[in-house]
Coordinates of C-alpha atoms in Angstrom, one line a residue:
M1175 CA 6.7 -9.9 9.8
M1176 CA 7.6 -8.9 13.3
A1177 CA 6.8 -11.6 15.9
N1178 CA 3.9 -9.7 17.4
T1179 CA 2.4 -8.6 14.1
T1180 CA -0.8 -10.4 13.1
I1181 CA -2.7 -10.7 9.9
A1182 CA -5.3 -8.5 11.5
D1183 CA -2.7 -5.8 12.2
L1184 CA -1.5 -5.9 8.5
R1185 CA -5.1 -5.7 7.3
R1186 CA -5.7 -2.7 9.5
D1187 CA -2.6 -1.1 8.0
H1188 CA -4.0 -1.8 4.5
E1189 CA -7.3 -0.2 5.5
T1190 CA -5.5 2.9 6.8
I1191 CA -3.3 3.2 3.7
D1192 CA -6.3 2.9 1.5
I1193 CA -8.2 5.6 3.4
L1194 CA -5.3 8.0 3.3
A1195 CA -4.6 7.3 -0.4
R1196 CA -8.3 8.0 -1.2
R1197 CA -8.1 11.2 1.0
L1198 CA -5.1 12.5 -1.0
S1199 CA -6.8 11.5 -4.3
G1200 CA -9.9 13.5 -3.3
L1201 CA -7.8 16.5 -2.2
I1202 CA -6.0 16.9 -5.5
E1203 CA -9.4 17.3 -7.1
T1204 CA -10.1 20.4 -4.9
T1205 CA -8.4 23.7 -4.5
A1206 CA -6.6 22.5 -1.4
E1207 CA -3.5 24.5 -0.6
P1208 CA 0.0 22.9 -1.1
E1209 CA 0.5 22.7 2.7
K1210 CA -2.7 20.7 3.0
L1211 CA -1.7 18.4 0.1
S1212 CA 1.7 18.0 1.6
L1213 CA 0.2 17.1 5.1
A1214 CA -2.1 14.5 3.5
L1215 CA 0.9 13.1 1.7
D1216 CA 3.0 13.0 4.9
H1217 CA 0.2 11.1 6.7
L1218 CA 0.2 8.5 3.9
L1219 CA 4.0 8.4 3.8
H1220 CA 4.1 7.5 7.5
A1221 CA 1.3 4.9 7.2
V1222 CA 3.1 3.2 4.3
A1223 CA 6.5 3.3 6.1
D1224 CA 5.1 1.9 9.3
H1225 CA 3.4 -0.9 7.4
L1226 CA 6.5 -1.8 5.4
D1227 CA 8.5 -2.0 8.7
R1228 CA 6.1 -4.5 10.0
E1229 CA 5.4 -6.4 6.8
D1230 CA 8.8 -6.7 5.3
A1231 CA 9.1 -9.6 2.9
T1232 CA 6.5 -11.8 4.6
I1233 CA 4.0 -11.2 1.9
Y1234 CA 6.0 -13.3 -0.5
T1235 CA 6.1 -16.2 1.9
L1236 CA 2.3 -15.8 2.3
A1237 CA 1.9 -15.8 -1.4
L1238 CA 3.6 -19.1 -1.8
S1239 CA 1.6 -20.7 1.1
A1240 CA -1.8 -19.1 0.4
Q1241 CA -2.1 -20.1 -3.2
P1242 CA -1.5 -23.8 -3.7
G1243 CA 0.0 -24.3 -7.1
I1244 CA 1.1 -20.7 -7.5
S1245 CA 4.3 -20.7 -9.5
R1246 CA 7.5 -19.3 -8.1
G1247 CA 7.7 -17.2 -11.3
K1248 CA 4.5 -15.5 -10.5
V1249 CA 5.6 -14.7 -7.0
D1250 CA 8.9 -13.4 -8.4
Q1251 CA 6.9 -11.2 -10.9
V1252 CA 4.8 -9.8 -8.0
R1253 CA 8.0 -9.1 -6.0
D1254 CA 9.6 -7.4 -9.0
E1255 CA 6.5 -5.2 -9.5
F1256 CA 6.5 -4.3 -5.9
E1257 CA 10.2 -3.4 -6.0
R1258 CA 9.5 -1.1 -9.0
L1259 CA 6.6 0.4 -7.1
K1260 CA 8.8 1.0 -4.1
C1261 CA 11.4 2.7 -6.2
N1262 CA 8.7 4.9 -8.0
W1263 CA 7.2 5.7 -4.6
K1264 CA 10.5 6.9 -3.2
E1265 CA 11.1 9.1 -6.3
Y1266 CA 7.6 10.5 -5.9
L1267 CA 8.2 11.3 -2.2
V1268 CA 11.6 12.9 -2.8
H1269 CA 10.3 15.1 -5.6
W1270 CA 7.0 16.3 -4.1
T1271 CA 7.9 18.5 -1.2
T1272 CA 5.6 21.2 0.0
E1273 CA 7.7 23.7 -2.0
Q1274 CA 7.6 21.6 -5.2
I1275 CA 3.8 21.0 -4.8
A1276 CA 3.4 24.8 -4.6
A1277 CA 5.6 25.4 -7.6
D1278 CA 4.0 22.7 -9.8
R1279 CA 0.6 21.8 -8.5
D1280 CA -0.6 20.5 -11.9
G1281 CA 2.5 18.2 -12.0
F1282 CA 1.7 16.9 -8.5
V1283 CA -1.9 16.3 -9.4
Q1284 CA -0.8 14.2 -12.5
A1285 CA 1.8 12.3 -10.5
T1286 CA -0.6 11.6 -7.7
R1287 CA -3.3 10.4 -10.2
A1288 CA -0.7 8.0 -11.5
M1289 CA 0.7 6.8 -8.2
M1290 CA -2.4 6.4 -6.0
P1291 CA -4.1 3.6 -8.1
R1292 CA -0.8 1.7 -8.1
L1293 CA -0.5 2.0 -4.3
R1294 CA -4.1 1.1 -3.7
G1295 CA -3.8 -1.9 -6.1
R1296 CA -0.8 -3.2 -4.3
V1297 CA -2.7 -2.9 -0.9
Q1298 CA -5.6 -4.8 -2.4
L1299 CA -3.4 -7.6 -3.7
E1300 CA -1.7 -8.0 -0.3
D1301 CA -5.0 -7.9 1.5
S1302 CA -6.4 -10.7 -0.7
L1303 CA -3.3 -12.8 0.1
L1304 CA -3.8 -12.1 3.8
V1305 CA -7.4 -13.1 3.6
A1306 CA -6.5 -16.4 1.9
V1307 CA -3.9 -17.2 4.6
A1308 CA -6.4 -16.3 7.3
L1309 CA -9.0 -18.6 5.8
Q1310 CA -6.4 -21.4 5.5
T1311 CA -5.3 -21.1 9.0
E1312 CA -8.7 -20.9 10.6
P1313 CA -9.6 -24.1 12.5
S1314 CA -12.0 -26.2 10.6
T1315 CA -15.5 -26.4 12.0
P1316 CA -17.7 -29.2 11.0
S1317 CA -20.8 -28.2 9.1
Y1318 CA -24.0 -29.9 10.1
H1319 CA -26.8 -30.3 7.6

């Protein structure tokens, strides 16, 4: 994580990615033109890329620190799943240009229906880790009864 990036920044990134992923998911269910679909995909692409630039591998360090007792194997499994998702995401982006969307809109719809839940699921997982870390790092305040 970059020195000036906060948990709140990453959580805002997650919210933006989720909104843009839902927007694209909604658009594929309409008669939106390929250019509009491509523009929505481009907005999502940039949000994800900006987020990854800021987040980097920090999420794995957070996973180990946020969940006492979490096994290194589980963290490695999460990392491996993320690497697979990143690879699939890159393939998806390379394949689905505006021209390709226009040539095979049904294929784009199917690919997007498969990709968006995976992307949103990853964002939710990361967000839950960030919440756990935030809760653990908040100063304790005594509760008075």
